[in-house]
Amino acid sequence: MTGYRIPFGGRIDRSRPLTFTFDGQSYEGYAGDTLASALVAAGVTVFGRSFKYHRPRGLVATGVEEPNALISLDRGADRVTPNLRAPQISLYEGLVAKSQNRWPSLKHDVAVLNDVFGAFFPAGFYNKTFMWPRSAWEKLYEPVIRNLAGLGESPVARDPDHYDATYAHCEVLVVGGGIAGMEAALEAAAKGGRVFLIDEQDELGGGALADTTLWATVDDLRARLAAADNVTVLTRTTAFGYYHQNFIGASERLTDHVAPFAAKGAREKLWRIRAGEVVLAQGAIERPLVFNGNDVPGVMLSNAARTLALRYGVAVGRRVVVMAAHDSGWRDALALHALGIDIAAIIDMRTVVPGDLADEVRAAGIPIYPGHAVTAVSGRLAVKGVTFAAYGTGKPHKLACDAVLMAGGWTPSVHLWSHAKGSLEWSDAWGAYLPAKAIENCRVVGACAGAWDLGKGEISSALPNAMSVRKQKAFVDFQNDVKARDIHLAVQEGFRSIEHIKRYTTNGMATDQGKTSNLNALQIASNVLGKPVTDIGLTTFRPPYTPQTFGSLMGHHKDALFQPLRKTVIDDWAVAQGAVFENVSQWRRARYFPKAGEGMDAAVGRECQAVRSSVGIFDASTLGKIEVVGPDAAEFLNRMYTNPWKSLQPGRCRYGLLLREDGFIMDDGVSARIAEDRFHLTTTTGGAPRVLSMMEDYLQTEWADLDVWLTSTTEHWAVIALQGPRARDVIAPLVEGIDLSPKAFPHMAVREGTIAGVPTRLFRVSFTGELGFEINVPASEGQKVWDAIFASGKQYGITPYGTEAMHVLRAEKGYIIVGQDTDGTMTPYDMGLDWAVGKKKADFVGKRSLARPDIVAKGRKQFVGLLTEDPYEVLEEGAQIVVHPDEPVPMTMIGHVTSSYRSTTLGRSIALAVLVDGHARMGETVHIPMPEGVIRAKVTGPVFYDSEGSRLND
Amino acid sequence: MIEIAPLAVSAADIKFGTAPVEGTILGKAVRLSPSQPLVRYSLRAKDIAVLAEALGRKLPEKIGTSLDGIARLGPDEWHALLPAGTGLPLVEGKPLAVIDVSARSVGIVVEGPGAAALIERGCPLDLAQFALGRATRTVFETVEMHLWALAPERYHVDVWRSFAPWLWNSLAEAIV
Amino acid sequence: MILIHCPYCEEDRPEVEFTYGGEAHIARPLDPSALDDREWETFLFVRTNERGLHAERWRHLHGCARFFNAIRDTVTDRFEVTYKTGEPRPDLTATTKAAKAGGKA
C-alpha cells in the first residue's frame, strides 16, 4: 500500500496542517484527519502486530470495528491510553502515538517466530500445551505468555484527569447520527418531547460522510437539529450499553481530541440516560472476505478505502484491486476511480453481477473478473500483488497492486438491540441477523434494521482455493489471529455450538468483540458442519459496545470524591492535636494522639494510664443511635433484644444484646429509657444501618400492629465519652439540672439537663471499667461542649484518647466488640453472655435458635482470655491456636486470637480468643504456632482488671 | 487491629462550603449555598389526623409532597423543615412520635436555571417531572438526601451531617 | 438500572433507591417454641429459589422507607407487580399463561 494525499476534496481543513509522531517518527496531517487517515496519507502500511502470531498488520476499517490498528496514545507519562483504534483517534497538534504488541519495533518483531512456527499454534494450543507441570504455570508459562500476548501496556501512574457523570431523561433517544438517525431525531423532536441524539464520531453524518452526494442532505439535517431546542446532540459519545427499561449508558469523550495543554475540564462524561423510546440507527459494518493472504497490510474493507478518499482526501494506494462479493465494492471502485485512483481490477466471486454497474465499470475502463477469487496476496509489510483464479481453482493470474479492497457485504449492527434482549431473525438477503421482536420500547431504523439499500451480494464462507485450508493464511478474526482452519479444527474436535467454537478459538473476543468476524466464523462453521447457520446459534452481544475507560465508568467518584469519608464534629480538633486516624466503616476516627516523639505503643499506654488514674476524653460520636418512640416502644424492644426491657425504669440504662433469627450475635449496645414511651438506643459504629434496617423489617412486616417508630439519631448527637476516676469532678462545674452524686445518678443511669449551657442527655456508662459518662449533645454544639469539658479537665490532666486505647481498656475488662471478638457464628452462650439472655422470656428474636441442636452441642468455640507465658509477647490477632505444637501439618486448630494488646495497666500483654470448649479449659496451656516459633499461653477468664467492678460504681 | 488503607487521596481535606458557589453548568447559571439554620423534626403516626391534631398543623396528604415546611415522606412518616426557633411539641403518651433531629442534617440550596442539571448529575430522578411542592427522600449517587422543590428553579437538599462535605463538593465541582 | 413501582409512593422510582429483602410471604411463626427443629430450620433457611415468577420483598429504603412485596420474573428480571406489605400474593397464573400463549402465536 502506498497511500497518498489526494490534492483536493475531503472534509479535512487543509489550511491547518498538524504535526504528530508515530513510533517516534514525525508526520504531518490536517485538522479533521484521524490518526489512521493521516498515516495512510503518509504511506504508512503497518499499524500493529497481531495478537498471537505477531504478524504485521495494516488498517482494515475506518470505524470502531477496526481490529488491527490498536494504538497507545501518549498524552504524557500518566496519560497513556492503550488499545485505541487508529481511525477513532482525532488528530491534534503534537499527538504522540505508539504501536503495540511488538518488540523491539513494528517492522522487526522477535516474536514473529510465532508466525514462522504458526503451524504449531492452532486453536486450543495454549489450553493443550501449558497444562503440565502445574508448578510451571505461575513461574514460567504465565509470565512469558503474558509478556508476548499483551494488548498494549497499562499505565502505572495515577490518572491525573477527572471525569464527569450525569443522569438524563428524555422521551426519545436515538443512537446513531447517520441520515436515518438524524431523520428519526427530527421526527421525534417534532412531537415536542425531549430528544437525545448520540453519535460516536466527531461529526454527525455517519456513512453519508463518505458520500459527497449526500453532504447537502447532512448539512440540512444538522442545521435543523441545531435549531430544535428540545434536541440534545452528543457527538464523540458512545452508547456502550443498553439496559433494562430503556436505560442507556453512554460515554462522551470531551478532551481526547484536543492537545493535552489545551484540554480543559473533565476528560469524559458518563451519561446514564432513561428514555421513553429508543431508536437504534447504528448502521451496518462491512464484512471482510476470508481468503489466503487477507491480512497482508494493504488488504482492507472496501468502504474504508472509500471513506479515506471521500471524507479525508486520502488514497489508499496507486493501484487498487477490489475483491468483491457485493455491489457496494463496485460502487466504491467507481468512486475511487473518479478521484483518479487506478483500479487494477474488480474481481467478484459472483458469476452474475448487475448489468448497470458492470456497464459503468466497463465504461471507466476497469477490468472485471466475475466468477474469480483471490487465492494469494504477495507482500509482507505491504501488498505487492494478488494471485487470483476462476472459482479459486482455475489457472492462476497475477496482478501487481498496492491495495486490495474487500467487499464482503454488510452486517447490520445489532449490538445494542441484543443488549436489550431483542430477538433476531436470519436474513438470507443480508446473510446476517436482523432485529425482529423488541422487548423494550425500541425500534430500529436505517441499515441496522436492514432498511437501507447498500446493494446486493452473495454470502459465502471462505473464498474457494485450490490450496488446503490448513495451509492458507486466511484470517477470520484478525485481532485474535483466528484462521479459517482454526474454525475447521474446532469443528473437527467436536465443538458444535458457536458459543463453544468462540471460546475454543477465541474468535470474536477482545476489544472488537467480533464486529468483523462473527458472521464469517458462523458461515465457515455452517459450511463445515453442513448445517444451516441458524442451527449453530449466535454468540450473545454484551455491553460494552466498545471498550470504555475505567475513568468514564467511575464518573465523579474519583480522588477526594471516591466515596464519602464521614467525620465527626470533633474531627478538626483531633487533626489540630496531631491525632493519627483509622477508618471504621465509612467513618474516620482518631486512633491515638501521639505527643512529640511518641510511637503508638507509648501514646496508647499513656492514654490508658490517664483514664485509669485520672480522666480521659474520647469522641464516641460515631456510635449508632436510634430513637424508639411510641406507646409500644418497650414491648418492641422486649421482642428484639435478648433481655427484658419492659421493667426498665425511665432514667435507667441497660446493655442490649441483639441476635439474628438464627441465634447468632448481630450487635450490642447500651440503651436508655428516656421516658415511658421513648428509648435512646446505641449500636456499634459499623452496625448502625443494619440494626435499624433489621428492626424496621420486624416492625413493618411482622409486628405492624405495634405503635412505635424508629428514627436514626446517630448524626443528631455528638457523643463525648469522659472516663476515669476524675470524670465527675470535670463535668460537675458545667452541668445544670442534674444531681451528679453517685446515689442520685448511679452507674447505668441517664439524666437530662444542660452542660456548658447546652441541652444534654447525660449517660452514666462505661466501656473502660472506670467511672464514666457519655455526654450526648446536639452535633452542632459538640465542639463547644468538648472545649468546655477539656478546659474544665485541665487541672486533672485530662487526656484525649483514641480508638486504640479504647480497645485496650475494654479488653482489660473483657468487654467484647461485636465483629472483632465475634464473627457472625457466636451465640450469647459462646461469648459468656448468658446473663444478658432473659431466661423467662417466652420469645425474642433468635431465642428459638438457641435451642437448635448445633447450638447446644459440645465442641463450640467459646470466648476466653489468654495470657502468654512471656508477658512481653503480644499475640497476633487472628493467630490460630492448637493443643499439640508437634502435631504434623495440617494441625488440629481449636480456635483463634480475636483481640490482643500490650496492657500498660497490667504491665503485660493480654489477649482474647475463641476456643473449642474454652470455658472448660481454664488454666490449660495452649499453643500458638507462629513463623518465629511456638508461643505458649494460659487460658483464663476474659476479665483481666477489676473483676468485681468496684471502680464502675464509685 | 486491622490496618485499613487510607481512603482516596485528599478525601480527608474536603470541607462543607461556608460561602456560595456561583457559575454555570451546561451553560446555565446555577448557585449553590449553605441553607439558613433550620429545625428538623421526624414526625410519625399511622393516623394523619392524630398527628395533625397533636401538632396543631395541617399536614400534606400525598406521599412525596410538602405543605408549609412539612413533607410527607411515607405512609406514616412526615418530616418538618422549619425556620430556626420554630418548636414543635414533643408529644408523649399518644400513638405518634415526634423526634427532634435538627442537628442531624445540614441543608444546601441549589438554585438557578441550571439547578436541576446540577442535581441530576448524581440523582436518578427526572426533575422535569418533579413539580413544585414535591419533597422526597432520594439519593445523590450513594448518598441519601432529602430533596425539596421549593420554588421554580430552586431546590433544597438536606443531607446527614457527615455526608455533607462529600455532597457539597460533588455538587460544587461541576460548576464552572 | 431498572425502575420499580413503589406501591406506597405510587410512582416508578430508580432501582438505586431500593434494597432487596429476600423471599416474601414467609411469616415469622407466632410461637417459635412450638416448632420442632425441622420446622424451624425450614422457616430459617429453606427458600423456593424460583425460576420465573418469584414473590419477594423490597424496601424503598431511600424513598418512603417502606418494605413492600413484588412479583418479579427471575428469568427476565422484570417486575410484574408490586403490592403493599400485608396484601395477599396476586395470582398471576392467568396473565402469565396468556402472555406465554401470545408469545407462541
CSV table of N, CA, C and O in Angstrom, one decimal, chain A residues 105-192:
chain,number,residue,atom,x,y,z
A,105,SER,N,10.6,-3.4,17.4
A,105,SER,CA,10.0,-2.4,16.6
A,105,SER,C,8.9,-3.0,15.8
A,105,SER,O,8.9,-4.2,15.6
A,106,LEU,N,8.1,-2.2,15.2
A,106,LEU,CA,7.0,-2.6,14.4
A,106,LEU,C,7.4,-3.5,13.2
A,106,LEU,O,6.8,-4.4,12.8
A,107,LYS,N,8.5,-3.0,12.6
A,107,LYS,CA,9.0,-3.7,11.4
A,107,LYS,C,9.8,-5.0,11.7
A,107,LYS,O,9.9,-5.9,10.9
A,108,HIS,N,10.5,-5.0,12.9
A,108,HIS,CA,11.3,-6.1,13.2
A,108,HIS,C,10.8,-6.6,14.6
A,108,HIS,O,11.1,-6.0,15.6
A,109,ASP,N,10.0,-7.6,14.6
A,109,ASP,CA,9.4,-8.1,15.9
A,109,ASP,C,10.0,-9.5,16.1
A,109,ASP,O,9.8,-10.4,15.3
A,110,VAL,N,10.6,-9.7,17.3
A,110,VAL,CA,11.2,-11.0,17.6
A,110,VAL,C,10.2,-12.1,17.6
A,110,VAL,O,10.4,-13.2,17.1
A,111,ALA,N,9.0,-11.8,18.2
A,111,ALA,CA,8.0,-12.8,18.4
A,111,ALA,C,7.3,-13.3,17.1
A,111,ALA,O,6.5,-14.1,17.1
A,112,VAL,N,7.8,-12.7,16.0
A,112,VAL,CA,7.2,-13.1,14.8
A,112,VAL,C,7.5,-14.6,14.5
A,112,VAL,O,7.0,-15.2,13.7
A,113,LEU,N,8.5,-15.1,15.3
A,113,LEU,CA,8.8,-16.6,15.2
A,113,LEU,C,7.5,-17.4,15.5
A,113,LEU,O,7.4,-18.5,14.9
A,114,ASN,N,6.6,-16.8,16.3
A,114,ASN,CA,5.3,-17.5,16.5
A,114,ASN,C,4.7,-17.7,15.1
A,114,ASN,O,3.9,-18.7,14.9
A,115,ASP,N,4.9,-16.8,14.2
A,115,ASP,CA,4.2,-16.9,12.9
A,115,ASP,C,4.9,-18.0,12.1
A,115,ASP,O,4.3,-18.8,11.4
A,116,VAL,N,6.3,-18.0,12.1
A,116,VAL,CA,7.0,-19.0,11.4
A,116,VAL,C,6.6,-20.4,11.8
A,116,VAL,O,6.5,-21.3,11.0
A,117,PHE,N,6.5,-20.5,13.1
A,117,PHE,CA,6.1,-21.8,13.7
A,117,PHE,C,4.5,-21.9,13.9
A,117,PHE,O,4.1,-22.6,14.7
A,118,GLY,N,3.9,-21.0,13.1
A,118,GLY,CA,2.4,-20.9,13.3
A,118,GLY,C,1.7,-22.2,13.2
A,118,GLY,O,0.6,-22.4,13.8
A,119,ALA,N,2.2,-23.2,12.4
A,119,ALA,CA,1.6,-24.5,12.3
A,119,ALA,C,1.4,-25.1,13.7
A,119,ALA,O,0.6,-26.0,13.8
A,120,PHE,N,2.3,-24.8,14.6
A,120,PHE,CA,2.3,-25.4,15.9
A,120,PHE,C,1.4,-24.7,16.9
A,120,PHE,O,1.3,-25.0,18.0
A,121,PHE,N,0.8,-23.6,16.5
A,121,PHE,CA,-0.1,-22.8,17.4
A,121,PHE,C,-1.5,-22.8,16.9
A,121,PHE,O,-2.1,-21.8,16.6
A,122,PRO,N,-2.1,-24.0,16.8
A,122,PRO,CA,-3.5,-24.0,16.3
A,122,PRO,C,-4.5,-23.6,17.4
A,122,PRO,O,-4.0,-23.4,18.6
A,123,ALA,N,-5.7,-23.6,17.1
A,123,ALA,CA,-6.7,-23.3,18.2
A,123,ALA,C,-6.6,-24.2,19.3
A,123,ALA,O,-6.3,-25.4,19.1
A,124,GLY,N,-6.7,-23.7,20.5
A,124,GLY,CA,-6.6,-24.6,21.7
A,124,GLY,C,-5.2,-24.9,22.1
A,124,GLY,O,-4.9,-25.7,23.0
A,125,PHE,N,-4.2,-24.4,21.3
A,125,PHE,CA,-2.8,-24.7,21.6
A,125,PHE,C,-2.4,-24.4,23.0
A,125,PHE,O,-1.8,-25.2,23.7
A,126,TYR,N,-2.7,-23.2,23.5
A,126,TYR,CA,-2.4,-22.9,24.9
A,126,TYR,C,-3.0,-23.8,25.9
A,126,TYR,O,-2.4,-24.2,26.8
A,127,ASN,N,-4.3,-24.1,25.6
A,127,ASN,CA,-5.0,-24.9,26.6
A,127,ASN,C,-4.4,-26.3,26.7
A,127,ASN,O,-4.3,-26.9,27.7
A,128,LYS,N,-3.9,-26.8,25.5
A,128,LYS,CA,-3.4,-28.2,25.5
A,128,LYS,C,-2.0,-28.3,26.0
A,128,LYS,O,-1.6,-29.2,26.5
A,129,THR,N,-1.2,-27.2,25.6
A,129,THR,CA,0.3,-27.3,25.8
A,129,THR,C,0.7,-27.0,27.2
A,129,THR,O,1.6,-27.6,27.8
A,130,PHE,N,0.1,-25.9,27.8
A,130,PHE,CA,0.7,-25.4,29.0
A,130,PHE,C,-0.1,-25.9,30.2
A,130,PHE,O,-0.3,-25.2,31.2
A,131,MET,N,-0.5,-27.2,30.1
A,131,MET,CA,-1.2,-27.8,31.3
A,131,MET,C,-0.2,-28.2,32.4
A,131,MET,O,-0.5,-28.0,33.5
A,132,TRP,N,0.8,-28.9,32.0
A,132,TRP,CA,1.7,-29.6,32.9
A,132,TRP,C,3.2,-29.1,32.7
A,132,TRP,O,3.5,-28.8,31.6
A,133,PRO,N,4.0,-29.2,33.7
A,133,PRO,CA,3.6,-29.4,35.1
A,133,PRO,C,2.9,-28.1,35.7
A,133,PRO,O,3.2,-27.0,35.2
A,134,ARG,N,2.1,-28.4,36.6
A,134,ARG,CA,1.3,-27.3,37.2
A,134,ARG,C,2.1,-26.2,37.8
A,134,ARG,O,1.8,-25.1,37.7
A,135,SER,N,3.2,-26.6,38.4
A,135,SER,CA,4.1,-25.7,39.1
A,135,SER,C,4.7,-24.6,38.1
A,135,SER,O,5.0,-23.5,38.5
A,136,ALA,N,4.8,-25.0,36.8
A,136,ALA,CA,5.4,-24.1,35.8
A,136,ALA,C,4.4,-23.0,35.5
A,136,ALA,O,4.9,-22.0,34.9
A,137,TRP,N,3.2,-23.1,35.8
A,137,TRP,CA,2.2,-22.1,35.4
A,137,TRP,C,2.6,-20.7,35.9
A,137,TRP,O,2.8,-19.8,35.2
A,138,GLU,N,2.7,-20.7,37.2
A,138,GLU,CA,2.9,-19.4,37.9
A,138,GLU,C,4.2,-18.8,37.5
A,138,GLU,O,4.3,-17.6,37.3
A,139,LYS,N,5.3,-19.6,37.5
A,139,LYS,CA,6.6,-19.1,37.4
A,139,LYS,C,7.1,-18.9,35.9
A,139,LYS,O,7.9,-18.1,35.6
A,140,LEU,N,6.6,-19.8,35.0
A,140,LEU,CA,7.2,-19.8,33.7
A,140,LEU,C,6.1,-19.5,32.6
A,140,LEU,O,6.2,-18.4,32.0
A,141,TYR,N,5.1,-20.3,32.5
A,141,TYR,CA,4.2,-20.1,31.3
A,141,TYR,C,3.5,-18.8,31.4
A,141,TYR,O,3.5,-18.0,30.4
A,142,GLU,N,2.9,-18.5,32.5
A,142,GLU,CA,2.0,-17.3,32.6
A,142,GLU,C,2.8,-16.0,32.3
A,142,GLU,O,2.4,-15.2,31.4
A,143,PRO,N,4.0,-15.8,33.0
A,143,PRO,CA,4.7,-14.6,32.7
A,143,PRO,C,5.1,-14.4,31.3
A,143,PRO,O,5.0,-13.4,30.7
A,144,VAL,N,5.6,-15.5,30.7
A,144,VAL,CA,6.1,-15.5,29.3
A,144,VAL,C,5.0,-15.2,28.3
A,144,VAL,O,5.0,-14.4,27.5
A,145,ILE,N,3.9,-15.9,28.5
A,145,ILE,CA,2.7,-15.8,27.6
A,145,ILE,C,2.2,-14.3,27.8
A,145,ILE,O,1.9,-13.7,26.8
A,146,ARG,N,2.1,-13.9,29.0
A,146,ARG,CA,1.6,-12.6,29.2
A,146,ARG,C,2.4,-11.5,28.5
A,146,ARG,O,1.9,-10.6,27.9
A,147,ASN,N,3.7,-11.7,28.6
A,147,ASN,CA,4.7,-10.8,28.0
A,147,ASN,C,4.5,-10.7,26.5
A,147,ASN,O,4.5,-9.7,25.9
A,148,LEU,N,4.3,-11.9,25.9
A,148,LEU,CA,4.2,-12.0,24.4
A,148,LEU,C,2.8,-11.5,23.9
A,148,LEU,O,2.7,-11.0,22.8
A,149,ALA,N,1.8,-11.7,24.7
A,149,ALA,CA,0.5,-11.6,24.2
A,149,ALA,C,-0.2,-10.3,24.6
A,149,ALA,O,-1.4,-10.2,24.3
A,150,GLY,N,0.5,-9.4,25.2
A,150,GLY,CA,-0.2,-8.2,25.7
A,150,GLY,C,-0.8,-7.4,24.6
A,150,GLY,O,-0.3,-7.3,23.5
A,151,LEU,N,-2.0,-6.8,24.9
A,151,LEU,CA,-2.6,-5.8,24.0
A,151,LEU,C,-2.3,-4.5,24.6
A,151,LEU,O,-3.1,-3.9,25.3
A,152,GLY,N,-1.1,-4.0,24.4
A,152,GLY,CA,-0.7,-2.7,24.9
A,152,GLY,C,-0.3,-2.8,26.4
A,152,GLY,O,-0.5,-3.9,27.0
A,153,GLU,N,0.2,-1.7,26.9
A,153,GLU,CA,0.6,-1.7,28.3
A,153,GLU,C,-0.3,-0.8,29.1
A,153,GLU,O,-0.6,0.3,28.7
A,154,SER,N,-0.7,-1.2,30.3
A,154,SER,CA,-1.5,-0.3,31.2
A,154,SER,C,-0.6,0.7,31.7
A,154,SER,O,0.6,0.5,32.1
A,155,PRO,N,-1.1,2.0,31.8
A,155,PRO,CA,-0.3,3.0,32.5
A,155,PRO,C,-0.2,2.6,34.0
A,155,PRO,O,-1.1,2.1,34.6
A,156,VAL,N,0.9,3.0,34.6
A,156,VAL,CA,1.1,2.6,36.0
A,156,VAL,C,1.0,3.9,36.9
A,156,VAL,O,0.7,3.7,38.1
A,157,ALA,N,1.1,5.0,36.3
A,157,ALA,CA,1.0,6.3,37.1
A,157,ALA,C,-0.5,6.6,37.4
A,157,ALA,O,-1.4,6.1,36.7
A,158,ARG,N,-0.7,7.4,38.4
A,158,ARG,CA,-2.1,7.8,38.8
A,158,ARG,C,-2.7,8.6,37.6
A,158,ARG,O,-2.0,9.4,37.0
A,159,ASP,N,-3.9,8.4,37.3
A,159,ASP,CA,-4.6,9.2,36.3
A,159,ASP,C,-4.9,10.6,36.8
A,159,ASP,O,-5.7,10.7,37.7
A,160,PRO,N,-4.3,11.6,36.2
A,160,PRO,CA,-4.5,13.0,36.7
A,160,PRO,C,-5.8,13.6,36.2
A,160,PRO,O,-6.2,14.6,36.7
A,161,ASP,N,-6.5,12.9,35.3
A,161,ASP,CA,-7.7,13.5,34.8
A,161,ASP,C,-8.9,13.3,35.7
A,161,ASP,O,-8.9,12.5,36.6
A,162,HIS,N,-9.9,14.2,35.5
A,162,HIS,CA,-11.1,13.9,36.3
A,162,HIS,C,-12.2,13.7,35.3
A,162,HIS,O,-12.1,14.0,34.1
A,163,TYR,N,-13.3,13.1,35.8
A,163,TYR,CA,-14.4,12.6,34.9
A,163,TYR,C,-15.7,13.1,35.4
A,163,TYR,O,-15.9,13.3,36.6
A,164,ASP,N,-16.6,13.2,34.5
A,164,ASP,CA,-17.9,13.7,34.9
A,164,ASP,C,-19.0,12.6,34.7
A,164,ASP,O,-18.7,11.6,34.1
A,165,ALA,N,-20.1,12.8,35.3
A,165,ALA,CA,-21.2,11.8,35.1
A,165,ALA,C,-22.5,12.6,35.3
A,165,ALA,O,-22.6,13.6,36.0
A,166,THR,N,-23.5,12.0,34.7
A,166,THR,CA,-24.8,12.6,35.0
A,166,THR,C,-25.9,11.6,34.6
A,166,THR,O,-25.7,10.6,33.8
A,167,TYR,N,-27.1,11.7,35.2
A,167,TYR,CA,-28.3,11.1,34.7
A,167,TYR,C,-29.0,12.0,33.8
A,167,TYR,O,-28.8,13.3,33.8
A,168,ALA,N,-29.7,11.5,32.8
A,168,ALA,CA,-30.5,12.3,32.0
A,168,ALA,C,-31.8,11.6,31.6
A,168,ALA,O,-31.8,10.3,31.7
A,169,HIS,N,-32.8,12.3,31.2
A,169,HIS,CA,-34.1,11.7,30.9
A,169,HIS,C,-34.6,12.3,29.6
A,169,HIS,O,-34.4,13.5,29.3
A,170,CYS,N,-35.2,11.5,28.8
A,170,CYS,CA,-35.8,12.0,27.5
A,170,CYS,C,-36.9,11.1,27.1
A,170,CYS,O,-37.0,10.0,27.5
A,171,GLU,N,-37.7,11.7,26.2
A,171,GLU,CA,-38.8,10.9,25.6
A,171,GLU,C,-38.3,9.9,24.5
A,171,GLU,O,-38.7,8.8,24.4
A,172,VAL,N,-37.3,10.4,23.7
A,172,VAL,CA,-36.8,9.6,22.6
A,172,VAL,C,-35.3,9.7,22.6
A,172,VAL,O,-34.7,10.8,22.6
A,173,LEU,N,-34.6,8.6,22.6
A,173,LEU,CA,-33.2,8.6,22.4
A,173,LEU,C,-32.8,7.9,21.1
A,173,LEU,O,-33.3,6.8,20.9
A,174,VAL,N,-32.1,8.6,20.3
A,174,VAL,CA,-31.6,8.0,19.0
A,174,VAL,C,-30.1,7.7,19.1
A,174,VAL,O,-29.4,8.6,19.5
A,175,VAL,N,-29.8,6.5,18.8
A,175,VAL,CA,-28.4,6.1,18.8
A,175,VAL,C,-27.9,6.0,17.4
A,175,VAL,O,-28.4,5.1,16.6
A,176,GLY,N,-27.0,6.8,16.9
A,176,GLY,CA,-26.5,6.8,15.6
A,176,GLY,C,-26.9,8.0,14.8
A,176,GLY,O,-28.1,8.3,14.7
A,177,GLY,N,-25.9,8.8,14.4
A,177,GLY,CA,-26.2,10.1,13.8
A,177,GLY,C,-26.0,10.1,12.3
A,177,GLY,O,-25.6,11.1,11.7
A,178,GLY,N,-26.3,8.9,11.6
A,178,GLY,CA,-26.3,9.0,10.2
A,178,GLY,C,-27.6,9.6,9.7
A,178,GLY,O,-28.4,10.1,10.5
A,179,ILE,N,-27.9,9.5,8.5
A,179,ILE,CA,-29.1,10.1,7.9
A,179,ILE,C,-30.3,9.5,8.6
A,179,ILE,O,-31.2,10.3,9.0
A,180,ALA,N,-30.4,8.2,8.7
A,180,ALA,CA,-31.6,7.6,9.3
A,180,ALA,C,-31.7,8.1,10.7
A,180,ALA,O,-32.9,8.4,11.2
A,181,GLY,N,-30.7,8.2,11.5
A,181,GLY,CA,-30.7,8.6,12.9
A,181,GLY,C,-31.1,10.1,13.0
A,181,GLY,O,-32.0,10.4,13.8
A,182,MET,N,-30.6,10.9,12.2
A,182,MET,CA,-30.9,12.3,12.2
A,182,MET,C,-32.4,12.5,11.9
A,182,MET,O,-33.1,13.3,12.5
A,183,GLU,N,-32.8,11.8,10.9
A,183,GLU,CA,-34.2,11.9,10.5
A,183,GLU,C,-35.2,11.5,11.6
A,183,GLU,O,-36.2,12.1,11.9
A,184,ALA,N,-34.8,10.4,12.2
A,184,ALA,CA,-35.6,9.9,13.3
A,184,ALA,C,-35.6,10.9,14.5
A,184,ALA,O,-36.7,11.1,15.1
A,185,ALA,N,-34.5,11.5,14.8
A,185,ALA,CA,-34.5,12.5,15.8
A,185,ALA,C,-35.3,13.7,15.5
A,185,ALA,O,-36.1,14.2,16.4
A,186,LEU,N,-35.3,14.1,14.3
A,186,LEU,CA,-36.1,15.3,13.9
A,186,LEU,C,-37.6,14.9,14.0
A,186,LEU,O,-38.4,15.7,14.4
A,187,GLU,N,-37.9,13.7,13.5
A,187,GLU,CA,-39.3,13.3,13.6
A,187,GLU,C,-39.8,13.3,15.0
A,187,GLU,O,-40.9,13.7,15.3
A,188,ALA,N,-39.0,12.8,15.9
A,188,ALA,CA,-39.3,12.7,17.3
A,188,ALA,C,-39.4,14.1,17.9
A,188,ALA,O,-40.3,14.4,18.7
A,189,ALA,N,-38.5,15.0,17.5
A,189,ALA,CA,-38.5,16.3,18.0
A,189,ALA,C,-39.8,17.1,17.7
A,189,ALA,O,-40.3,17.9,18.5
A,190,ALA,N,-40.3,16.8,16.5
A,190,ALA,CA,-41.5,17.5,16.1
A,190,ALA,C,-42.7,17.2,17.0
A,190,ALA,O,-43.6,18.0,17.1
A,191,LYS,N,-42.6,16.1,17.7
A,191,LYS,CA,-43.7,15.7,18.6
A,191,LYS,C,-43.6,16.5,20.0
A,191,LYS,O,-44.4,16.4,20.8
A,192,GLY,N,-42.4,17.1,20.2
A,192,GLY,CA,-42.3,18.0,21.3
A,192,GLY,C,-41.6,17.5,22.5
A,192,GLY,O,-41.3,18.3,23.4
